[in-house]
Coordinates of C-alpha atoms and ligand atoms in Angstrom, one line a residue:
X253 CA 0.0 0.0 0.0
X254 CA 1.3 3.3 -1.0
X255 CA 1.6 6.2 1.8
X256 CA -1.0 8.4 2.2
X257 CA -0.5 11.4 0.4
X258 CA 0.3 14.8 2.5
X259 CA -1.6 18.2 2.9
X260 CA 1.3 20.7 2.8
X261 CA 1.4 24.3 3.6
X262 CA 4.1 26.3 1.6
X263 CA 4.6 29.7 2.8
X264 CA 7.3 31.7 1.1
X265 CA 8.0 35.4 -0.5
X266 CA 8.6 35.0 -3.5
X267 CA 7.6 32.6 -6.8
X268 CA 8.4 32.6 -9.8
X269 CA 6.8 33.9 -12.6
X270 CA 4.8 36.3 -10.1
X271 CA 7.7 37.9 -7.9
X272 CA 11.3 37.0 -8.4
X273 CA 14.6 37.8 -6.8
X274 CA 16.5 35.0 -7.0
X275 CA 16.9 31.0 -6.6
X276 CA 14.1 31.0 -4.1
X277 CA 11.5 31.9 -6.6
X278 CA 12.3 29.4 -8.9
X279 CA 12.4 26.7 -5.7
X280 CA 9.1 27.6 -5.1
X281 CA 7.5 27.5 -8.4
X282 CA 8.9 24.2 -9.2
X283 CA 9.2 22.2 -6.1
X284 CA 5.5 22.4 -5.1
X285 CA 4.8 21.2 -8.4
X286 CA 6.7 18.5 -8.7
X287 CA 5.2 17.4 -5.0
X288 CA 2.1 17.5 -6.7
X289 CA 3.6 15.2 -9.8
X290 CA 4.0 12.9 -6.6
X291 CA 0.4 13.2 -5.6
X292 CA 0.5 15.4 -2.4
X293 CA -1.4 18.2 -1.9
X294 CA 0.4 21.9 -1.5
X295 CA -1.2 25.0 -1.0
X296 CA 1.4 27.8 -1.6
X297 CA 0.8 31.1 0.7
X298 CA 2.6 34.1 -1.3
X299 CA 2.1 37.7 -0.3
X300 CA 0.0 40.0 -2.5
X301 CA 2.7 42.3 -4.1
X302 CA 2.0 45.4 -5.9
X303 CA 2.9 43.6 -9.2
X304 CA 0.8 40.9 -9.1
X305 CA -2.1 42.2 -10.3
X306 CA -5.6 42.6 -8.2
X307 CA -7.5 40.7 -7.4
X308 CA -5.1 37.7 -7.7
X309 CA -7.3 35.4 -7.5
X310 CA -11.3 34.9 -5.6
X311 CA -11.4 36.4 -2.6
X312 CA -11.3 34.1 -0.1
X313 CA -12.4 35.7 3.3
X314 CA -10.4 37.8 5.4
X315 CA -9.0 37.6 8.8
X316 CA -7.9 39.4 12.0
X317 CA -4.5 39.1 12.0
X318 CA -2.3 40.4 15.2
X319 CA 0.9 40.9 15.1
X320 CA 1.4 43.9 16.9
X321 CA -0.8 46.1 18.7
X322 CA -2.6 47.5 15.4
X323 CA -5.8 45.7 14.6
X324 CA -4.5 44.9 11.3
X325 CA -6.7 42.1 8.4
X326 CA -5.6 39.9 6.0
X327 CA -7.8 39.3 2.8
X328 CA -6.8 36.0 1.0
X329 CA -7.5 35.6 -2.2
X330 CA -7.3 31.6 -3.8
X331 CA -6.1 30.8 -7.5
X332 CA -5.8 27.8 -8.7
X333 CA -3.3 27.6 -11.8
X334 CA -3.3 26.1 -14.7
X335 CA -1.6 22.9 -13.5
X336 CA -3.8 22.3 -10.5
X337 CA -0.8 24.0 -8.2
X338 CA -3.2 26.2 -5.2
X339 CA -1.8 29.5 -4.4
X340 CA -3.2 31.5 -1.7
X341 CA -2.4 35.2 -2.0
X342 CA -2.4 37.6 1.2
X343 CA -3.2 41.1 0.8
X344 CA -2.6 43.3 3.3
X345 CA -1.6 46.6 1.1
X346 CA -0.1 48.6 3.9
X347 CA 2.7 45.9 4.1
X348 CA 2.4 44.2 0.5
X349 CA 1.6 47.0 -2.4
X350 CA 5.2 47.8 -3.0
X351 CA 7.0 47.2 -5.8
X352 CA 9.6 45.0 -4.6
X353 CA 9.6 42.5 -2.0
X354 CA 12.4 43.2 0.5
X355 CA 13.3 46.9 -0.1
X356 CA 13.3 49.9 -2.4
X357 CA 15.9 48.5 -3.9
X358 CA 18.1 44.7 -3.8
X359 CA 20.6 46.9 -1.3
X360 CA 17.9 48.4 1.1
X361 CA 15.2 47.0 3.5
X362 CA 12.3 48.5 4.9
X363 CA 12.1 49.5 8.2
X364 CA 8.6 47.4 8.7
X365 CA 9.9 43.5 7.4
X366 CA 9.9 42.3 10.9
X367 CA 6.3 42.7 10.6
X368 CA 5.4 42.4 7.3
X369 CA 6.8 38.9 7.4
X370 CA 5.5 38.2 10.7
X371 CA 2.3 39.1 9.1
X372 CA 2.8 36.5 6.0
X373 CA 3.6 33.6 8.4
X374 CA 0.9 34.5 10.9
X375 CA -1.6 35.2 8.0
X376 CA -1.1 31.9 6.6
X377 CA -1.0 30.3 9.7
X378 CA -4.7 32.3 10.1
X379 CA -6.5 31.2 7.3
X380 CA -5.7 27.4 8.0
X381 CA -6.9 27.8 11.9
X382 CA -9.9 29.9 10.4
X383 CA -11.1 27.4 8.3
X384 CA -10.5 23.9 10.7
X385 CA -8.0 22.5 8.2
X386 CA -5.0 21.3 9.7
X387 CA -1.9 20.6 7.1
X388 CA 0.2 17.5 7.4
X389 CA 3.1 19.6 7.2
X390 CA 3.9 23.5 7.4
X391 CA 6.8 24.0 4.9
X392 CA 8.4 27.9 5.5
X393 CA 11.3 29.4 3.5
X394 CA 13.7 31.2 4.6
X395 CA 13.9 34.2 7.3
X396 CA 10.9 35.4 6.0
X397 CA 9.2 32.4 6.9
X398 CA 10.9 32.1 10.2
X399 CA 8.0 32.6 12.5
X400 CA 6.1 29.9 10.9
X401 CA 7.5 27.8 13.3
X402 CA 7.7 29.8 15.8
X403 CA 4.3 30.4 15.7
X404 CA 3.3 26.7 15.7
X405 CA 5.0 26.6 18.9
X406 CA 3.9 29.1 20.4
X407 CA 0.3 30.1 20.2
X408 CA -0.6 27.9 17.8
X409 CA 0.6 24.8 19.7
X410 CA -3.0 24.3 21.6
X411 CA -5.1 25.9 19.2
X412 CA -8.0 23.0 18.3
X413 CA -7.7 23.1 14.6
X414 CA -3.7 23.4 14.5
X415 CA -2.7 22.1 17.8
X416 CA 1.0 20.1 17.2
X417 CA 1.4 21.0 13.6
X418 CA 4.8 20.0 12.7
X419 CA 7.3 22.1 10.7
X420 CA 10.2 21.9 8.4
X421 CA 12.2 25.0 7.6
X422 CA 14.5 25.9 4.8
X423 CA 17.6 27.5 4.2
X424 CA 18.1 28.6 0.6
X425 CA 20.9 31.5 1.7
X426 CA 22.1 31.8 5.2
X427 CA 23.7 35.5 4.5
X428 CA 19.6 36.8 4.9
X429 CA 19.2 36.1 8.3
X430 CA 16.1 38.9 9.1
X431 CA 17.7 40.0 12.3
X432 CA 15.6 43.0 14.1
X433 CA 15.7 45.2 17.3
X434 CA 15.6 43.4 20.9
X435 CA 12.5 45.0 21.2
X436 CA 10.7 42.4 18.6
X437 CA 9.4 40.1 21.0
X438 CA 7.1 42.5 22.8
X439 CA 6.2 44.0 19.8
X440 CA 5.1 40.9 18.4
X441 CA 3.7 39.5 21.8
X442 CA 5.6 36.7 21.6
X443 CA 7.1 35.4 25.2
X444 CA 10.1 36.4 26.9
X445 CA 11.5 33.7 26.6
X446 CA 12.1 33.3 23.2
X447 CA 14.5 35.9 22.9
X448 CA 16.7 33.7 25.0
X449 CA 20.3 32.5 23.1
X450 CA 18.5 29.1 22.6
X451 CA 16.0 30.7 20.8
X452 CA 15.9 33.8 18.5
X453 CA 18.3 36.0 20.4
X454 CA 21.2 36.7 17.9
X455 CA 23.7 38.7 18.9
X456 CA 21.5 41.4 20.7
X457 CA 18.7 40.7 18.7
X458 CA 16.3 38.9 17.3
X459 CA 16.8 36.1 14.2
X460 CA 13.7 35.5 12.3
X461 CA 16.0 32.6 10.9
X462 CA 16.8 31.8 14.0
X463 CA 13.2 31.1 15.3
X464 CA 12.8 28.9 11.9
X465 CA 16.2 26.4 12.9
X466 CA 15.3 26.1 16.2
X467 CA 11.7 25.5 16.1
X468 CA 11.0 23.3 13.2
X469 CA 11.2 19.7 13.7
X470 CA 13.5 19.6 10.8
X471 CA 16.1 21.8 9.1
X472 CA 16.7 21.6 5.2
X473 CA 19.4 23.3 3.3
X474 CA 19.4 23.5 -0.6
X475 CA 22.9 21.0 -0.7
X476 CA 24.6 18.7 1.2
X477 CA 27.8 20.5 1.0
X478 CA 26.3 23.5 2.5
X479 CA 24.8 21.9 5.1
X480 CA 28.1 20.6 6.0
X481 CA 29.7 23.9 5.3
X482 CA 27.0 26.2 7.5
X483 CA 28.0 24.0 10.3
X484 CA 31.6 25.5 10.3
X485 CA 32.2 29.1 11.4
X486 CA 33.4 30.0 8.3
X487 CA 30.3 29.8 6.2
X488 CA 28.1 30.1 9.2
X489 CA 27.3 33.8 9.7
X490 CA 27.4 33.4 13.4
X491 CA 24.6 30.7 13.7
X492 CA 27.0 27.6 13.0
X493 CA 26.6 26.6 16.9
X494 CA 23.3 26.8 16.4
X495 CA 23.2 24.5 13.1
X496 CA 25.5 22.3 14.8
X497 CA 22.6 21.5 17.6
X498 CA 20.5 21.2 15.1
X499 CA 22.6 18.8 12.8
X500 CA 20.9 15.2 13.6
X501 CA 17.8 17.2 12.0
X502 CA 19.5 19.1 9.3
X503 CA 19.4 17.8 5.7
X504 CA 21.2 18.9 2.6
X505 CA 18.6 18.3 -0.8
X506 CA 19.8 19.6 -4.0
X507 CA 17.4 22.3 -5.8
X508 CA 15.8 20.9 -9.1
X509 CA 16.2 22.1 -12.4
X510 CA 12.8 23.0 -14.2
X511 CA 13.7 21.3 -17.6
X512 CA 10.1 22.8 -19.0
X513 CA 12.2 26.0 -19.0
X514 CA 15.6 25.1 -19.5
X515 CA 16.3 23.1 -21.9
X516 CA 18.1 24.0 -25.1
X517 CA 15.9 20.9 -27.0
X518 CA 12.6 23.3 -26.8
X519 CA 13.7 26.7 -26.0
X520 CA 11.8 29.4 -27.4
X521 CA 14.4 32.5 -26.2
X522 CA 17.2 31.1 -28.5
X523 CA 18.2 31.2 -32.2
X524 CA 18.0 27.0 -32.2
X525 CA 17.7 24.2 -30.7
X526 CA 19.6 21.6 -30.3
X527 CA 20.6 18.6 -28.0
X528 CA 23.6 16.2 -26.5
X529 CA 23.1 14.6 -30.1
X530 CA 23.0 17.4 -32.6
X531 CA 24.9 20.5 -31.2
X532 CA 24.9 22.6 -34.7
X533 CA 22.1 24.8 -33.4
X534 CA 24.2 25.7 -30.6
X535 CA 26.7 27.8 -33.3
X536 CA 23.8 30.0 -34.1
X537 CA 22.9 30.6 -30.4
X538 CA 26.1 31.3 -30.3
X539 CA 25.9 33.6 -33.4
X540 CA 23.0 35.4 -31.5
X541 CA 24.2 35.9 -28.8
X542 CA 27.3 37.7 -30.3
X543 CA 24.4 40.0 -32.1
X544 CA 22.3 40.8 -28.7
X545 CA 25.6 41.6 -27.2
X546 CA 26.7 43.9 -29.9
X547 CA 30.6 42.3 -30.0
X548 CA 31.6 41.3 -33.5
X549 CA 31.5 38.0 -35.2
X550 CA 34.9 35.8 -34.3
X551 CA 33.5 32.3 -33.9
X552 CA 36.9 31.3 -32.9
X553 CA 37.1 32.6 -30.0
X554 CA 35.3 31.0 -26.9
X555 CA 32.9 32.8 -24.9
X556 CA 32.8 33.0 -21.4
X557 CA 28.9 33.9 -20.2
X558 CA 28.3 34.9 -16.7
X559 CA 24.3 35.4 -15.6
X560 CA 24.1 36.7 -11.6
X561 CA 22.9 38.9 -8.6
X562 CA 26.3 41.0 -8.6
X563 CA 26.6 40.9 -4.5
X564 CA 30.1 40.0 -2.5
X565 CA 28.8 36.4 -2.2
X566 CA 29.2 35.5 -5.8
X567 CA 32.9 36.6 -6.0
X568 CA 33.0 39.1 -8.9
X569 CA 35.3 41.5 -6.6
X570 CA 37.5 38.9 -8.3
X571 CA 36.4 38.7 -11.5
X572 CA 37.1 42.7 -11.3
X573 CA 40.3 42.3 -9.5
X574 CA 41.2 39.5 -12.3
X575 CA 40.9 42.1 -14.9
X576 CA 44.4 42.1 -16.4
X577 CA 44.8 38.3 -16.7
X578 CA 41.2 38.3 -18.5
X579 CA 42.3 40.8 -21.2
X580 CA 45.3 38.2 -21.8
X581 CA 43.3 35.2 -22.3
X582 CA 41.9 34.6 -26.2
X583 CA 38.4 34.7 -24.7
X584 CA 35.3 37.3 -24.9
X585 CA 32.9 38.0 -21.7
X586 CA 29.7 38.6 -21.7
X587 CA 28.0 39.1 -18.2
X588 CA 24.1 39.8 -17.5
X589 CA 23.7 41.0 -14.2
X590 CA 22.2 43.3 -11.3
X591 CA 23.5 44.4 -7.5
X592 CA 25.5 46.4 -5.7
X593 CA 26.9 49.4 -7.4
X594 CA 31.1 48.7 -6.6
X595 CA 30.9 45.6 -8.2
X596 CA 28.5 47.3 -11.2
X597 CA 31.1 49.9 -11.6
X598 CA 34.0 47.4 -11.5
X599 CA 32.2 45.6 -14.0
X600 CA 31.8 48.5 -16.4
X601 CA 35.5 49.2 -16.0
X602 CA 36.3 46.2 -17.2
X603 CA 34.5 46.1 -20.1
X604 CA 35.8 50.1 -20.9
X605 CA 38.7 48.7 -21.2
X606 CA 38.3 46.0 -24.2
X607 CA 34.7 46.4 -25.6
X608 CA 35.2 44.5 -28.5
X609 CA 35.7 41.5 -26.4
X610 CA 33.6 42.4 -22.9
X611 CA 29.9 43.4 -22.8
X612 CA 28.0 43.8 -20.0
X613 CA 24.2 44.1 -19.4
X614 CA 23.4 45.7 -16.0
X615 CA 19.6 44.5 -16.2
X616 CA 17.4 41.6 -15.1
X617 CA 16.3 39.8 -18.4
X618 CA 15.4 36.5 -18.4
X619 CA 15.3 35.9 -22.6
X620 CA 18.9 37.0 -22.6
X621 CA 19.9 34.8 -19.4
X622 CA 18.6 31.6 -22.0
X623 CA 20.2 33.1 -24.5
X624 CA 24.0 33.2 -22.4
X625 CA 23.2 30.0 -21.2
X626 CA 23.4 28.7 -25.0
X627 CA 25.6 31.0 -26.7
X628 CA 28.4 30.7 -24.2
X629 CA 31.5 28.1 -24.3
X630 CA 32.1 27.8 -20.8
X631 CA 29.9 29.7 -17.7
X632 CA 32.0 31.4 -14.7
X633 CA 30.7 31.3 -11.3
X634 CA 33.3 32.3 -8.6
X635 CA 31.2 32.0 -5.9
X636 CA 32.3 32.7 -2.1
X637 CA 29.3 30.7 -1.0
X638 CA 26.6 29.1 -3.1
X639 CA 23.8 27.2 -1.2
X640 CA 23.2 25.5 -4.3
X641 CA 23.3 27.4 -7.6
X642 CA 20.6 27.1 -10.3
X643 CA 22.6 28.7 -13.4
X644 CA 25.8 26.2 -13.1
X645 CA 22.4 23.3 -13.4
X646 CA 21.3 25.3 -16.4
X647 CA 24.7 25.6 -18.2
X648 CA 25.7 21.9 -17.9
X649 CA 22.0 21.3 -19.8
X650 CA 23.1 23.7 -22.3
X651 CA 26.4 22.4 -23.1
X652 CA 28.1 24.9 -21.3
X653 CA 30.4 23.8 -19.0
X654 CA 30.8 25.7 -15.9
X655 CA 33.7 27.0 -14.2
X656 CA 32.5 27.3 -10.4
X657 CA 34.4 27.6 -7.1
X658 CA 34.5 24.7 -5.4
X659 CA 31.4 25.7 -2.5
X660 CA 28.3 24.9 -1.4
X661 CA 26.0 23.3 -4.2
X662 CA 28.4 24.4 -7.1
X663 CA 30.7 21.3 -5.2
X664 CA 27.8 18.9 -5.4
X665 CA 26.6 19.7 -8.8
X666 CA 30.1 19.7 -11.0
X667 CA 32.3 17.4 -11.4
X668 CA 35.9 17.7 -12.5
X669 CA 37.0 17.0 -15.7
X670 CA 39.4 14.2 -15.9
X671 CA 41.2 14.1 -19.8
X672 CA 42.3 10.9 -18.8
X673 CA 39.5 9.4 -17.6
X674 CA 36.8 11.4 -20.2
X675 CA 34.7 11.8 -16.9
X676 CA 33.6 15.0 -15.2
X677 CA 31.1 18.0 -16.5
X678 CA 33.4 21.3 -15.4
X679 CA 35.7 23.0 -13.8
X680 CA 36.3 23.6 -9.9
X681 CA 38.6 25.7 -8.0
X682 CA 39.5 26.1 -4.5
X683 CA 41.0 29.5 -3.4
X684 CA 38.5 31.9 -4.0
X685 CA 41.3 34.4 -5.8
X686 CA 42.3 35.3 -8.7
X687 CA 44.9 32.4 -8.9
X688 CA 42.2 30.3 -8.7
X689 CA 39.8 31.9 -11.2
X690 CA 42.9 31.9 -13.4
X691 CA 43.6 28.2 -13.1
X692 CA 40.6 27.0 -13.8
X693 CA 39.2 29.2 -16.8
X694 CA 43.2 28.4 -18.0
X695 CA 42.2 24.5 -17.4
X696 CA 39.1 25.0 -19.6
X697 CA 40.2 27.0 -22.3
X698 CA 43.3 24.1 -23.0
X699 CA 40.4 21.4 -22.6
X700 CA 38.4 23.0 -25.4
X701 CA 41.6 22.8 -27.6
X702 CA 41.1 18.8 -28.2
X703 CA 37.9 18.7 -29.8
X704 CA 36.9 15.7 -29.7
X705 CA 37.7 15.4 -25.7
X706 CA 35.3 19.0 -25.1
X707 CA 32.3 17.2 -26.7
X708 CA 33.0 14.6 -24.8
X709 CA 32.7 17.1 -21.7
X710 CA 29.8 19.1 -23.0
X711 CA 28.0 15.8 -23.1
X712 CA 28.7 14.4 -19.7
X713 CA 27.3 17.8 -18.5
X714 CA 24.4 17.8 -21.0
X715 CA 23.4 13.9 -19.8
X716 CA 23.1 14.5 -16.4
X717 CA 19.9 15.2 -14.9
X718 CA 18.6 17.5 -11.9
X719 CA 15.3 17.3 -11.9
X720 CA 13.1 18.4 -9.5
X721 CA 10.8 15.0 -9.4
X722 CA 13.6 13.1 -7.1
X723 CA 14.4 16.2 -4.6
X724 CA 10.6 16.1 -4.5
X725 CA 11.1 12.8 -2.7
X726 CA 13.6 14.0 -1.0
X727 CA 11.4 16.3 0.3
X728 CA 8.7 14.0 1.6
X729 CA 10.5 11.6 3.2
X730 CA 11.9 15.1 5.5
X731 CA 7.9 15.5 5.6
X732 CA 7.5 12.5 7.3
X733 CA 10.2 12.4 9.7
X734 CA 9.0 15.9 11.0
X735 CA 5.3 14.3 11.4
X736 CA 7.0 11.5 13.4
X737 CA 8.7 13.7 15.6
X738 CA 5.5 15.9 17.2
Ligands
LIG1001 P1 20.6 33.2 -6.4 O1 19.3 32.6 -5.9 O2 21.7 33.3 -5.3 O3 20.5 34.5 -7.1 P2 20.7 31.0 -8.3 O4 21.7 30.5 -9.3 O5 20.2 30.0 -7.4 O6 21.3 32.2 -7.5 O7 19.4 31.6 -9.1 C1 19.5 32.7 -9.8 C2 18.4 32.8 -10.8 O8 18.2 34.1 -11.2 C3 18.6 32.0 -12.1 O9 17.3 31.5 -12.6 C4 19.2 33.1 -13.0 O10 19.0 32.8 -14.4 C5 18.4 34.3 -12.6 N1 19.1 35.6 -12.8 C6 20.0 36.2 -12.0 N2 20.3 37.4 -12.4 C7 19.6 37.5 -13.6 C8 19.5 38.6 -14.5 N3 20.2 39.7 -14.4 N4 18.7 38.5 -15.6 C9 18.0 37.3 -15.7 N5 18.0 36.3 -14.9 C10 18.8 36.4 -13.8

């Protein structure tokens, strides 16, 4: 007899198409889905952003929601997409009718998150008691979801309809750890108590991804390198003791690739298809690419794409830094990215300085990420830290092999090419420095010089498969242990 399937509650900030800001939006488009491939039940709770449009879906009741002293309401409205996948939308346009999620812009907050995201996990938690229906499983999502479990364990953990409602919580970037004011507690109304070390006090204040480790019954991380890594102080931003306590309940599951939208076999953004069997389109992507960039045609010499958030944690200081090496090597850049305005301007220098052979786009465009992803040779990611990674997943499907620093999922995901073995899909390095960038792009660009060996490697990468249908499993069988453990 097959296991009963599970109700599941899925309460994140952002999904993909509808509000994006990185890998988390993609997570939590694609991994509900596939859960549902698997014949559970997920009901996703997103808030209602300005750019979403209204209503988003039927209204759905609203709710008294407390969260501070402010009578305050949420309205839900309930869609059900195309594919069957139930999203619940909260409005609640004081906090949510802003343009972007997090801040008026990727480098700012607002003043209010610790209770606009106190508001989405108590909102959803809300509509569940509201209604009688008791999930199998609350899912949350990183520091915006912390309270989810903090919640349940608080003063949810009596309530009739939700009373001992278990809780997994995960970690897709431990750098975002929503840390607010001592004062948080009272303003929430949450006890004393929980501001204690054990709990969600964080160095003088108050972790909202604190309150998610510590009060779910289990911990998931998007890798099993960086859930080895987070429990050393070097990657662990202070809450590696912590993770350590937590480690018997802390599993690393690799992110899924959504293959419906990346896959060079059937995708629309790019001049051609083509596949691990027929890689000729992938000279006209190439071709295209060239063209959307505006560098001139040289089909002999290898592109090296680049698609990212530009923040410290994805190591283009040392792309910038690497500048005069890069203008030595035969190669042509071409980066896509958004962040903080050092690296930006570094970036732009850069590509001042030879713009026949470096172009940059400082924009968010998701036809010309597909289109990097197949016009490219070889894809850089120098990541300090990489929980997992989505683009190095995408590149190996695209024939692109990646050059990654050796971290987080980037470890997991690519394997080293071995001439003498014809094994391996990339390129790793350790020292996160320009000696390291150096080595490895120098390691590729010799590899690509015996043909017959780089198609070879393009294939290996190309063959390998990360879909999201056997992290969904993954997934459930965490599901379960948390339901055993309440
Ligand atoms: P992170 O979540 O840390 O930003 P991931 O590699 O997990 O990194 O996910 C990044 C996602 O965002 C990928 O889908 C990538 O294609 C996309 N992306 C990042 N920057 C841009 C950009 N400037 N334009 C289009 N897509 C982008």
């Amino acid at each position: 007899m097959s296991p009963r399937p599970l109700q599941i509650a899925f309460i994140t900030s952002e999904m993909a198409p509808l509000m994006k800001t990185g890998g988390l939006a993609d997570v939590s488009a694609a991994l509900p889905r596939a859960l549902a491939r698997l014949g559970h039940k997920v009901t996703v709770f997103l808030p209602r952003y300005a750019r979403i449009p209204f209503p988003p879906g039927d209204f759905a009741g609203s709710v008294h929601v407390p969260v501070d002293a402010s009578p305050r309401s949420a309205g839900y409205y309930r869609r059900t997409l195309e594919d069957g996948l139930e999203v619940v939308f909260i409005e609640h346009p004081p906090f949510f009718d802003r343009p972007h999620p997090y801040g008026p812009s990727s480098n700012e907050e607002y003043g209010d998150n610790r209770l606009r995201f106190a508001f989405l996990a108590r909102a959803a938690l809300e509509y569940l008691r509201s209604r009688g229906q008791r999930p199998d499983v609350f899912h949350g999502h990183d520091w915006q979801a912390g309270l989810v479990p903090v919640y349940l364990k608080s003063f949810y953990w009596d309530d009739p309809a939700l009373h001992r409602s278990p809780s997994v919580f995960t970690i897709h970037n431990l750098a975002y750890q929503g840390t607010f004011g001592g004062d948080t507690l009272d303003v929430l109304g949450l006890p004393w108590h929980f501001a204690s070390g054990e709990a969600l006090g964080h160095n003088g204040g108050i972790s909202y991804m604190k309150g998610g480790i510590q009060f779910s019954e289990m911990v998931t991380t998007v890798s099993p390198q960086y859930a080895r890594e987070i429990q050393g102080t070097e990657m662990g931003y202070g809450l590696d003791g912590t993770l350590r306590g937590r480690g018997g309940d802390l599993v690393g599951i690799l992110n899924g690739v959504d293959y419906g939208e990346w896959d060079p076999r059937h995708d629309t953004y790019i001049a051609a298809p083509y596949s691990a069997d027929d890689l000729s389109g992938k000279k006209k992507c190439k071709r295209d690419l060239l063209a959307a960039m505006g560098l001139p045609e040289a089909p002999s010499l290898p592109i090296v794409g680049i698609i990212s958030r530009l923040v410290a944690q994805k190591g283009f200081d040392i792309v910038v830094d690497s500048w005069y090496d890069l203008l030595q090597r035969p190669i042509r850049m071409v980066v896509l990215g958004t962040g903080e305005p050092r690296l930006e301007q570094g970036l732009r220098s850069l590509a001042a300085r030879a713009p026949d052979r470096f172009a940059l786009r400082l924009e968010y465009d998701e036809a010309l990420a597909h289109k990097i992803e197949a016009g490219s040779d070889v894809f850089l990611m120098p990541s300090r830290f990489e929980p997992c990674g989505l683009t190095q997943m995408y590149s190996l499907r695209y024939g692109t092999p990646p050059v990654v620093r050796a971290t987080g999922g980037l470890y997991d995901t690519v394997e080293p090419w071995d001439p003498s073995t014809g094994r391996g899909t990339g390129f790793r390095f350790d020292n996160p420095d320009g000696t390291g960038l150096m080595w490895a792009l120098d390691q590729a660009l010799s590899a690509m010089k015996d043909r017959a060996a780089w198609k070879r490697l393009v294939r290996n990468g190309m063959e390998k498969d990360f879909s999201w249908d056997r992290s969904a499993e993954a997934y459930v069988a965490v599901y379960r242990q948390a339901m055993e453990k309440v």
